Amino acid sequence: MRAKIIGVGSCVPEKVVTNHELTKTVDTSDEWIRTRTGIQERRLSDEATATSDLAIVAAERALAKANLSAQDLDLIIVGTTTPDTLFPSVACILQGKLSAVKAAAFDVSAACSGFNFALTTATQFIENGLYKNVLVIGADTLTKYVDWNDRGTCVLFGDGAGAVVLTASDDGSGVLASWLKAEGHLSDKLIMPGGGSRDPGQKNGRFITMDGKNVFKFATRVLEESILAVLKKANLETKDIDLLIPHQANSRIISHVVKKMDLPNEKVFVNLHKYGNTSAASIPIALDEAFAEGIIKAGDIVVLSGFGAGLTCGANIIKW
Ligand code: COA
């Protein structure tokens, strides 16, 4: 029994902020941001919009495509590090709002790797027969946690949510293999220091702190490592990949790995110019767009690979 994706949906806030607009408030330029990151614009949620508000729209869209109702769900897992509240989880908020009465619900905290960690977790529940229908979401509103005076981080992030509905299937398609990794010794390289139990009063600040160069080095190393690892687990080779959807953080990270692995550009999906780094949402948003554009066809081999704070990295390989 495999975990097969039968519906994909996404949601981004309406408000677009271009690189040019950022130059009005911070010492940066459109050229610097484009050439160093590939980002042209990002979406910002307003004060009244929390992570679950974006997640629920993505979830409803994915359920509609899957032709399932929320009452069919056995489990909801949300990958997020920007929950509405420290508790309850975003997954429980969604379970209540969707009236998914028989679904268990919990969040997974793996930052930008959150969607892959959540997808791998959901896959285990399906493969071992415990659950049939599982909703997996990646959703984040990191723009609420960036210092808009720190040009090293504020240009990078955007908000959004993406969702997939998984069902148990024995038709040969679905998640073929998964691979997850953590390098906790690098935990200080990308961190939200305030707001947790070590600093509930946020004396250490409430903004994302990042060592960009070290995160860059980690990302290029583990993106390749994760892709090769899931391919090996699935008994496949690089040439078998029909589409790679990497975490949409920085086009230089993606092109470095694509070049090293000798992957044709047309086999790599990139939409970060429109959204920036939407953290756990980036891969399912990209998956939704790739599917809507008709890029993914039945039988295709699709690799999803992401990296993020922790530092963490995770990949899943799917036969569509
Ligand atoms: N606009 C203009 N100049 C900027 C800038 C900005 N937004 N941000 C930094 N700079 C400046 C720096 O101050 C520095 O100036 P200096 O040479 O006078 O000191 C110069 O540009 C180079 O900065 P540096 O940090 O070396 O740039 P970089 O090439 O490493 O690129 C990142 C910075 C953040 C784009 C890059 O390190 C990166 O993408 N890292 C990974 C980040 C990431 O993906 N995080 C999320 C992981 S999920």
mmCIF file of C-alpha atoms and ligand atoms in Angstrom:
data_model
loop_
_atom_site.group_PDB
_atom_site.id
_atom_site.type_symbol
_atom_site.label_atom_id
_atom_site.label_comp_id
_atom_site.label_asym_id
_atom_site.label_seq_id
_atom_site.Cartn_x
_atom_site.Cartn_y
_atom_site.Cartn_z
ATOM 1 C CA MET A 1 0.000 0.000 0.000
ATOM 2 C CA ARG A 2 1.392 3.408 -0.977
ATOM 3 C CA ALA A 3 0.492 7.000 -0.115
ATOM 4 C CA LYS A 4 -0.855 8.488 -3.338
ATOM 5 C CA ILE A 5 -1.467 12.218 -3.872
ATOM 6 C CA ILE A 6 -5.028 12.670 -5.167
ATOM 7 C CA GLY A 7 -5.441 16.430 -4.658
ATOM 8 C CA VAL A 8 -3.209 19.497 -4.432
ATOM 9 C CA GLY A 9 -4.122 23.061 -3.457
ATOM 10 C CA SER A 10 -2.438 26.270 -2.396
ATOM 11 C CA CYS A 11 -3.108 29.788 -1.171
ATOM 12 C CA VAL A 12 -0.998 32.929 -1.033
ATOM 13 C CA PRO A 13 -1.995 36.330 0.359
ATOM 14 C CA GLU A 14 -3.152 38.931 -2.169
ATOM 15 C CA LYS A 15 -0.664 41.634 -1.207
ATOM 16 C CA VAL A 16 2.366 41.676 -3.541
ATOM 17 C CA VAL A 17 5.566 43.427 -2.454
ATOM 18 C CA THR A 18 8.127 43.925 -5.208
ATOM 19 C CA ASN A 19 11.876 44.348 -4.792
ATOM 20 C CA HIS A 20 11.449 47.979 -5.900
ATOM 21 C CA GLU A 21 9.020 48.577 -3.044
ATOM 22 C CA LEU A 22 11.560 47.199 -0.541
ATOM 23 C CA THR A 23 14.178 49.674 -1.741
ATOM 24 C CA LYS A 24 12.013 52.467 -0.298
ATOM 25 C CA THR A 25 12.516 51.218 3.259
ATOM 26 C CA VAL A 26 15.786 49.260 3.299
ATOM 27 C CA ASP A 27 19.236 49.774 1.735
ATOM 28 C CA THR A 28 18.969 47.246 -1.114
ATOM 29 C CA SER A 29 18.339 47.136 -4.848
ATOM 30 C CA ASP A 30 16.221 45.133 -7.244
ATOM 31 C CA GLU A 31 19.412 44.106 -9.030
ATOM 32 C CA TRP A 32 21.081 42.798 -5.828
ATOM 33 C CA ILE A 33 18.035 40.766 -4.827
ATOM 34 C CA ARG A 34 17.491 39.335 -8.325
ATOM 35 C CA THR A 35 21.106 38.371 -8.937
ATOM 36 C CA ARG A 36 21.807 36.971 -5.436
ATOM 37 C CA THR A 37 18.460 35.201 -4.900
ATOM 38 C CA GLY A 38 16.308 35.185 -8.057
ATOM 39 C CA ILE A 39 13.414 36.734 -6.111
ATOM 40 C CA GLN A 40 11.392 39.522 -7.787
ATOM 41 C CA GLU A 41 8.396 39.786 -5.479
ATOM 42 C CA ARG A 42 6.785 38.089 -2.500
ATOM 43 C CA ARG A 43 3.311 37.879 -0.878
ATOM 44 C CA LEU A 44 2.636 39.362 2.560
ATOM 45 C CA SER A 45 -0.204 38.429 4.882
ATOM 46 C CA ASP A 46 -1.924 41.267 6.723
ATOM 47 C CA GLU A 47 -2.091 41.606 10.494
ATOM 48 C CA ALA A 48 -5.431 39.817 10.717
ATOM 49 C CA THR A 49 -4.265 36.784 8.713
ATOM 50 C CA ALA A 50 -2.646 33.939 10.634
ATOM 51 C CA THR A 51 -1.046 30.790 9.241
ATOM 52 C CA SER A 52 -4.237 28.716 9.650
ATOM 53 C CA ASP A 53 -6.208 31.233 7.543
ATOM 54 C CA LEU A 54 -3.990 30.508 4.526
ATOM 55 C CA ALA A 55 -3.768 26.792 5.359
ATOM 56 C CA ILE A 56 -7.529 26.281 5.436
ATOM 57 C CA VAL A 57 -7.983 27.707 1.934
ATOM 58 C CA ALA A 58 -5.177 25.497 0.576
ATOM 59 C CA ALA A 59 -6.741 22.507 2.363
ATOM 60 C CA GLU A 60 -10.226 23.150 0.952
ATOM 61 C CA ARG A 61 -8.801 23.474 -2.561
ATOM 62 C CA ALA A 62 -6.852 20.207 -2.221
ATOM 63 C CA LEU A 63 -9.907 18.384 -0.817
ATOM 64 C CA ALA A 64 -12.064 19.645 -3.709
ATOM 65 C CA LYS A 65 -9.527 18.367 -6.260
ATOM 66 C CA ALA A 66 -9.361 15.044 -4.426
ATOM 67 C CA ASN A 67 -13.154 14.850 -4.436
ATOM 68 C CA LEU A 68 -13.122 14.067 -0.720
ATOM 69 C CA SER A 69 -14.882 15.770 2.147
ATOM 70 C CA ALA A 70 -13.133 16.750 5.376
ATOM 71 C CA GLN A 71 -15.176 14.057 7.131
ATOM 72 C CA ASP A 72 -13.307 11.429 5.065
ATOM 73 C CA LEU A 73 -9.982 12.457 6.645
ATOM 74 C CA ASP A 74 -8.290 10.201 9.216
ATOM 75 C CA LEU A 75 -5.389 12.539 9.955
ATOM 76 C CA ILE A 76 -4.228 16.133 9.396
ATOM 77 C CA ILE A 77 -0.522 17.015 9.628
ATOM 78 C CA VAL A 78 0.700 20.593 9.219
ATOM 79 C CA GLY A 79 4.367 21.466 8.710
ATOM 80 C CA THR A 80 4.798 24.940 10.194
ATOM 81 C CA THR A 81 7.049 26.978 12.445
ATOM 82 C CA THR A 82 4.738 29.976 12.524
ATOM 83 C CA PRO A 83 1.648 28.548 14.241
ATOM 84 C CA ASP A 84 -1.218 30.917 15.137
ATOM 85 C CA THR A 85 -0.423 30.237 18.802
ATOM 86 C CA LEU A 86 2.196 28.125 20.614
ATOM 87 C CA PHE A 87 -0.687 25.775 21.238
ATOM 88 C CA PRO A 88 -3.086 24.479 20.044
ATOM 89 C CA SER A 89 -1.497 23.284 16.806
ATOM 90 C CA VAL A 90 -2.508 24.706 13.430
ATOM 91 C CA ALA A 91 -3.601 21.162 12.530
ATOM 92 C CA CYS A 92 -6.119 21.141 15.416
ATOM 93 C CA ILE A 93 -7.435 24.578 14.430
ATOM 94 C CA LEU A 94 -7.987 23.266 10.897
ATOM 95 C CA GLN A 95 -9.557 20.034 12.157
ATOM 96 C CA GLY A 96 -12.117 22.107 14.053
ATOM 97 C CA LYS A 97 -12.819 24.611 11.282
ATOM 98 C CA LEU A 98 -13.085 21.915 8.602
ATOM 99 C CA SER A 99 -15.255 19.717 10.899
ATOM 100 C CA ALA A 100 -12.930 16.835 10.118
ATOM 101 C CA VAL A 101 -14.552 15.006 13.023
ATOM 102 C CA LYS A 102 -12.742 11.683 12.790
ATOM 103 C CA ALA A 103 -9.274 13.095 12.013
ATOM 104 C CA ALA A 104 -6.382 13.162 14.472
ATOM 105 C CA ALA A 105 -4.280 16.299 14.024
ATOM 106 C CA PHE A 106 -0.788 17.543 14.853
ATOM 107 C CA ASP A 107 1.944 19.902 13.624
ATOM 108 C CA VAL A 108 5.475 19.026 12.559
ATOM 109 C CA SER A 109 8.241 21.523 13.300
ATOM 110 C CA ALA A 110 11.021 21.315 10.726
ATOM 111 C CA ALA A 111 10.940 24.896 9.390
ATOM 112 C CA CYS A 112 11.365 25.041 5.597
ATOM 113 C CA SER A 113 11.721 21.224 5.516
ATOM 114 C CA GLY A 114 8.327 20.959 7.218
ATOM 115 C CA PHE A 115 6.340 19.804 4.204
ATOM 116 C CA ASN A 116 8.714 16.943 3.394
ATOM 117 C CA PHE A 117 8.847 15.883 7.057
ATOM 118 C CA ALA A 118 5.041 15.969 7.259
ATOM 119 C CA LEU A 119 4.642 14.072 3.970
ATOM 120 C CA THR A 120 7.056 11.350 5.102
ATOM 121 C CA THR A 121 5.234 11.073 8.451
ATOM 122 C CA ALA A 122 1.844 10.811 6.740
ATOM 123 C CA THR A 123 3.210 8.167 4.387
ATOM 124 C CA GLN A 124 4.144 5.931 7.336
ATOM 125 C CA PHE A 125 0.578 6.016 8.697
ATOM 126 C CA ILE A 126 -0.789 4.995 5.293
ATOM 127 C CA GLU A 127 1.814 2.329 4.523
ATOM 128 C CA ASN A 128 1.319 0.628 7.901
ATOM 129 C CA GLY A 129 -2.445 0.541 7.381
ATOM 130 C CA LEU A 130 -3.442 2.740 10.319
ATOM 131 C CA TYR A 131 -5.035 5.484 8.189
ATOM 132 C CA LYS A 132 -6.471 5.767 4.675
ATOM 133 C CA ASN A 133 -6.951 9.490 3.936
ATOM 134 C CA VAL A 134 -4.476 12.067 5.209
ATOM 135 C CA LEU A 135 -4.289 15.822 4.634
ATOM 136 C CA VAL A 136 -0.714 17.180 4.613
ATOM 137 C CA ILE A 137 -0.074 20.916 4.641
ATOM 138 C CA GLY A 138 2.962 23.182 4.569
ATOM 139 C CA ALA A 139 2.072 26.692 5.767
ATOM 140 C CA ASP A 140 4.046 29.625 7.107
ATOM 141 C CA THR A 141 3.863 33.373 7.617
ATOM 142 C CA LEU A 142 7.551 34.125 8.167
ATOM 143 C CA THR A 143 7.160 37.761 7.104
ATOM 144 C CA LYS A 144 5.659 38.370 10.544
ATOM 145 C CA TYR A 145 9.045 37.392 12.041
ATOM 146 C CA VAL A 146 11.495 39.300 9.847
ATOM 147 C CA ASP A 147 13.250 42.451 10.892
ATOM 148 C CA TRP A 148 12.301 44.832 8.080
ATOM 149 C CA ASN A 149 15.525 46.760 8.778
ATOM 150 C CA ASP A 150 17.743 43.691 8.226
ATOM 151 C CA ARG A 151 18.443 43.603 4.508
ATOM 152 C CA GLY A 152 20.211 40.246 4.903
ATOM 153 C CA THR A 153 16.905 38.492 5.706
ATOM 154 C CA CYS A 154 13.898 40.710 4.935
ATOM 155 C CA VAL A 155 14.274 40.417 1.167
ATOM 156 C CA LEU A 156 14.113 36.617 1.246
ATOM 157 C CA PHE A 157 10.786 35.552 2.719
ATOM 158 C CA GLY A 158 7.110 35.464 1.757
ATOM 159 C CA ASP A 159 3.911 33.901 3.132
ATOM 160 C CA GLY A 160 1.752 31.048 1.840
ATOM 161 C CA ALA A 161 0.275 27.598 2.245
ATOM 162 C CA GLY A 162 0.120 24.429 0.163
ATOM 163 C CA ALA A 163 -1.752 21.187 0.768
ATOM 164 C CA VAL A 164 -1.982 17.662 -0.568
ATOM 165 C CA VAL A 165 -4.529 14.923 0.091
ATOM 166 C CA LEU A 166 -3.060 11.445 0.321
ATOM 167 C CA THR A 167 -4.953 8.190 0.053
ATOM 168 C CA ALA A 168 -3.951 4.553 0.388
ATOM 169 C CA SER A 169 -3.463 3.053 -3.056
ATOM 170 C CA ASP A 170 -2.155 -0.229 -4.457
ATOM 171 C CA ASP A 171 -1.976 0.874 -8.115
ATOM 172 C CA GLY A 172 1.833 1.266 -8.017
ATOM 173 C CA SER A 173 1.836 5.080 -7.803
ATOM 174 C CA GLY A 174 2.507 7.217 -4.713
ATOM 175 C CA VAL A 175 5.457 7.966 -2.450
ATOM 176 C CA LEU A 176 8.209 5.507 -3.422
ATOM 177 C CA ALA A 177 10.852 6.526 -0.873
ATOM 178 C CA SER A 178 11.652 9.192 1.717
ATOM 179 C CA TRP A 179 14.802 10.522 3.356
ATOM 180 C CA LEU A 180 15.060 12.913 6.301
ATOM 181 C CA LYS A 181 18.059 14.467 7.992
ATOM 182 C CA ALA A 182 18.899 16.809 10.870
ATOM 183 C CA GLU A 183 22.181 18.553 11.667
ATOM 184 C CA GLY A 184 21.379 20.021 15.079
ATOM 185 C CA HIS A 185 24.967 21.129 15.629
ATOM 186 C CA LEU A 186 24.135 23.890 13.109
ATOM 187 C CA SER A 187 20.965 24.969 14.957
ATOM 188 C CA ASP A 188 22.288 28.477 15.640
ATOM 189 C CA LYS A 189 22.750 29.215 11.917
ATOM 190 C CA LEU A 190 19.054 29.951 11.378
ATOM 191 C CA ILE A 191 17.093 30.733 14.496
ATOM 192 C CA MET A 192 14.141 32.603 15.962
ATOM 193 C CA PRO A 193 15.711 33.315 19.364
ATOM 194 C CA GLY A 194 12.766 34.858 21.218
ATOM 195 C CA GLY A 195 9.297 33.643 22.104
ATOM 196 C CA GLY A 196 10.083 30.081 23.182
ATOM 197 C CA SER A 197 10.450 28.751 26.737
ATOM 198 C CA ARG A 198 14.087 29.932 26.899
ATOM 199 C CA ASP A 199 12.967 33.482 26.302
ATOM 200 C CA PRO A 200 9.200 33.872 26.587
ATOM 201 C CA GLY A 201 9.508 37.644 26.972
ATOM 202 C CA GLN A 202 11.412 37.868 23.660
ATOM 203 C CA LYS A 203 14.338 39.733 25.255
ATOM 204 C CA ASN A 204 16.564 38.129 22.601
ATOM 205 C CA GLY A 205 14.375 39.593 19.887
ATOM 206 C CA ARG A 206 11.437 38.317 17.900
ATOM 207 C CA PHE A 207 13.130 38.231 14.520
ATOM 208 C CA ILE A 208 14.751 35.572 12.328
ATOM 209 C CA THR A 209 18.535 35.533 12.726
ATOM 210 C CA MET A 210 20.522 33.880 9.958
ATOM 211 C CA ASP A 211 24.104 33.125 9.011
ATOM 212 C CA GLY A 212 23.383 33.303 5.271
ATOM 213 C CA LYS A 213 26.711 31.961 4.063
ATOM 214 C CA ASN A 214 26.639 28.847 6.248
ATOM 215 C CA VAL A 215 23.002 28.153 5.427
ATOM 216 C CA PHE A 216 23.901 28.493 1.741
ATOM 217 C CA LYS A 217 26.742 25.961 2.104
ATOM 218 C CA PHE A 218 24.497 23.534 3.987
ATOM 219 C CA ALA A 219 21.697 23.920 1.437
ATOM 220 C CA THR A 220 23.846 23.177 -1.609
ATOM 221 C CA ARG A 221 25.401 20.147 0.130
ATOM 222 C CA VAL A 222 22.203 18.538 1.424
ATOM 223 C CA LEU A 223 19.993 19.274 -1.567
ATOM 224 C CA GLU A 224 22.203 17.036 -3.699
ATOM 225 C CA GLU A 225 22.687 14.517 -0.873
ATOM 226 C CA SER A 226 18.927 14.196 -0.321
ATOM 227 C CA ILE A 227 18.089 13.759 -4.005
ATOM 228 C CA LEU A 228 20.741 11.065 -4.467
ATOM 229 C CA ALA A 229 19.610 9.350 -1.255
ATOM 230 C CA VAL A 230 15.906 9.068 -2.226
ATOM 231 C CA LEU A 231 16.819 7.988 -5.742
ATOM 232 C CA LYS A 232 18.981 5.210 -4.298
ATOM 233 C CA LYS A 233 16.236 4.123 -1.893
ATOM 234 C CA ALA A 234 13.777 3.931 -4.796
ATOM 235 C CA ASN A 235 16.307 2.085 -6.962
ATOM 236 C CA LEU A 236 16.281 4.897 -9.515
ATOM 237 C CA GLU A 237 18.897 7.139 -11.121
ATOM 238 C CA THR A 238 19.151 10.876 -11.801
ATOM 239 C CA LYS A 239 18.112 10.325 -15.422
ATOM 240 C CA ASP A 240 14.804 8.819 -14.206
ATOM 241 C CA ILE A 241 13.669 12.123 -12.661
ATOM 242 C CA ASP A 242 10.877 13.743 -14.691
ATOM 243 C CA LEU A 243 10.535 16.740 -12.377
ATOM 244 C CA LEU A 244 12.526 18.051 -9.428
ATOM 245 C CA ILE A 245 10.732 20.481 -7.106
ATOM 246 C CA PRO A 246 13.369 21.872 -4.769
ATOM 247 C CA HIS A 247 12.684 24.185 -1.827
ATOM 248 C CA GLN A 248 12.210 27.648 -3.336
ATOM 249 C CA ALA A 249 14.749 29.627 -1.306
ATOM 250 C CA ASN A 250 17.363 30.912 -3.720
ATOM 251 C CA SER A 251 17.853 30.299 -7.457
ATOM 252 C CA ARG A 252 21.646 30.187 -6.952
ATOM 253 C CA ILE A 253 21.278 27.243 -4.540
ATOM 254 C CA ILE A 254 19.068 25.445 -7.066
ATOM 255 C CA SER A 255 21.277 26.115 -10.105
ATOM 256 C CA HIS A 256 24.416 25.074 -8.222
ATOM 257 C CA VAL A 257 22.890 21.648 -7.491
ATOM 258 C CA VAL A 258 21.222 21.246 -10.870
ATOM 259 C CA LYS A 259 24.538 21.912 -12.612
ATOM 260 C CA LYS A 260 26.458 19.556 -10.335
ATOM 261 C CA MET A 261 23.918 16.787 -10.921
ATOM 262 C CA ASP A 262 23.764 17.505 -14.644
ATOM 263 C CA LEU A 263 19.961 17.863 -14.565
ATOM 264 C CA PRO A 264 18.324 19.609 -17.550
ATOM 265 C CA ASN A 265 16.763 22.932 -16.488
ATOM 266 C CA GLU A 266 13.393 21.950 -17.950
ATOM 267 C CA LYS A 267 13.202 19.140 -15.368
ATOM 268 C CA VAL A 268 13.435 21.598 -12.464
ATOM 269 C CA PHE A 269 10.453 23.649 -11.315
ATOM 270 C CA VAL A 270 11.175 27.156 -10.045
ATOM 271 C CA ASN A 271 8.618 29.780 -9.021
ATOM 272 C CA LEU A 272 10.539 31.602 -6.279
ATOM 273 C CA HIS A 273 10.710 34.792 -8.357
ATOM 274 C CA LYS A 274 6.989 35.261 -7.555
ATOM 275 C CA TYR A 275 6.864 34.256 -3.904
ATOM 276 C CA GLY A 276 10.327 34.326 -2.312
ATOM 277 C CA ASN A 277 10.946 31.692 0.345
ATOM 278 C CA THR A 278 7.572 30.673 1.769
ATOM 279 C CA SER A 279 9.201 28.125 4.102
ATOM 280 C CA ALA A 280 7.155 24.921 4.544
ATOM 281 C CA ALA A 281 4.682 26.155 1.917
ATOM 282 C CA SER A 282 7.185 26.507 -0.911
ATOM 283 C CA ILE A 283 7.191 22.918 -2.184
ATOM 284 C CA PRO A 284 3.414 22.293 -2.093
ATOM 285 C CA ILE A 285 2.750 25.698 -3.725
ATOM 286 C CA ALA A 286 5.217 24.768 -6.484
ATOM 287 C CA LEU A 287 3.666 21.297 -6.777
ATOM 288 C CA ASP A 288 0.213 22.856 -7.176
ATOM 289 C CA GLU A 289 1.447 25.224 -9.895
ATOM 290 C CA ALA A 290 3.380 22.515 -11.734
ATOM 291 C CA PHE A 291 0.309 20.289 -11.711
ATOM 292 C CA ALA A 292 -2.001 23.123 -12.829
ATOM 293 C CA GLU A 293 0.382 23.935 -15.691
ATOM 294 C CA GLY A 294 0.173 20.317 -16.889
ATOM 295 C CA ILE A 295 3.881 19.717 -16.286
ATOM 296 C CA ILE A 296 3.218 16.596 -14.194
ATOM 297 C CA LYS A 297 1.651 13.616 -15.959
ATOM 298 C CA ALA A 298 0.531 10.194 -14.747
ATOM 299 C CA GLY A 299 3.524 7.905 -14.252
ATOM 300 C CA ASP A 300 6.036 10.756 -13.845
ATOM 301 C CA ILE A 301 8.797 10.490 -11.248
ATOM 302 C CA VAL A 302 8.725 13.647 -9.127
ATOM 303 C CA VAL A 303 11.335 14.468 -6.474
ATOM 304 C CA LEU A 304 10.556 16.964 -3.692
ATOM 305 C CA SER A 305 13.552 18.139 -1.666
ATOM 306 C CA GLY A 306 13.779 20.860 0.954
ATOM 307 C CA PHE A 307 16.093 22.207 3.641
ATOM 308 C CA GLY A 308 15.701 24.627 6.504
ATOM 309 C CA ALA A 309 16.242 25.619 10.106
ATOM 310 C CA GLY A 310 17.300 22.863 12.466
ATOM 311 C CA LEU A 311 19.231 22.587 10.279
ATOM 312 C CA THR A 312 17.096 19.995 8.525
ATOM 313 C CA CYS A 313 16.666 18.456 5.113
ATOM 314 C CA GLY A 314 14.089 16.078 3.694
ATOM 315 C CA ALA A 315 13.158 14.533 0.373
ATOM 316 C CA ASN A 316 10.384 12.377 -1.025
ATOM 317 C CA ILE A 317 10.250 10.656 -4.390
ATOM 318 C CA ILE A 318 6.808 10.130 -5.894
ATOM 319 C CA LYS A 319 5.493 8.150 -8.826
ATOM 320 C CA TRP A 320 2.579 10.257 -10.030
HETATM 321 N N1 COA B 1 20.840 44.260 -0.565
HETATM 322 C C1 COA B 1 22.033 44.781 -0.851
HETATM 323 N N2 COA B 1 23.180 44.344 -0.293
HETATM 324 C C2 COA B 1 23.078 43.327 0.578
HETATM 325 C C3 COA B 1 21.860 42.736 0.919
HETATM 326 C C4 COA B 1 20.704 43.248 0.310
HETATM 327 N N3 COA B 1 19.460 42.754 0.551
HETATM 328 N N4 COA B 1 22.076 41.745 1.817
HETATM 329 C C5 COA B 1 23.408 41.724 2.036
HETATM 330 N N5 COA B 1 24.001 42.671 1.288
HETATM 331 C C6 COA B 1 25.416 43.005 1.204
HETATM 332 C C7 COA B 1 26.191 42.587 2.434
HETATM 333 O O1 COA B 1 26.099 43.565 3.436
HETATM 334 C C8 COA B 1 27.574 42.457 1.862
HETATM 335 O O2 COA B 1 28.148 43.727 1.765
HETATM 336 P P1 COA B 1 29.711 43.949 2.072
HETATM 337 O O3 COA B 1 30.436 43.115 1.055
HETATM 338 O O4 COA B 1 29.850 45.419 1.891
HETATM 339 O O5 COA B 1 29.909 43.458 3.466
HETATM 340 C C9 COA B 1 27.340 41.935 0.461
HETATM 341 O O6 COA B 1 25.991 42.261 0.123
HETATM 342 C C10 COA B 1 27.529 40.452 0.323
HETATM 343 O O7 COA B 1 26.797 39.863 1.376
HETATM 344 P P2 COA B 1 26.807 38.340 1.607
HETATM 345 O O8 COA B 1 26.052 38.015 2.849
HETATM 346 O O9 COA B 1 28.209 37.829 1.455
HETATM 347 O O10 COA B 1 25.968 37.853 0.339
HETATM 348 P P3 COA B 1 25.754 36.419 -0.181
HETATM 349 O O11 COA B 1 26.254 36.301 -1.544
HETATM 350 O O12 COA B 1 26.172 35.364 0.819
HETATM 351 O O13 COA B 1 24.161 36.376 -0.270
HETATM 352 C C11 COA B 1 22.254 35.509 0.860
HETATM 353 C C12 COA B 1 23.392 36.506 0.888
HETATM 354 C C13 COA B 1 21.440 35.633 2.116
HETATM 355 C C14 COA B 1 21.378 35.801 -0.343
HETATM 356 C C15 COA B 1 22.852 34.079 0.720
HETATM 357 O O14 COA B 1 23.861 33.892 1.690
HETATM 358 C C16 COA B 1 21.825 33.004 0.888
HETATM 359 O O15 COA B 1 20.923 32.871 0.081
HETATM 360 N N6 COA B 1 21.949 32.160 1.911
HETATM 361 C C17 COA B 1 20.973 31.137 2.182
HETATM 362 C C18 COA B 1 19.774 31.750 2.816
HETATM 363 C C19 COA B 1 18.572 30.861 2.832
HETATM 364 O O16 COA B 1 18.238 30.239 1.863
HETATM 365 N N7 COA B 1 17.895 30.829 3.980
HETATM 366 C C20 COA B 1 16.720 30.108 4.174
HETATM 367 C C21 COA B 1 16.986 28.672 4.260
HETATM 368 S S1 COA B 1 15.522 27.769 4.341
#
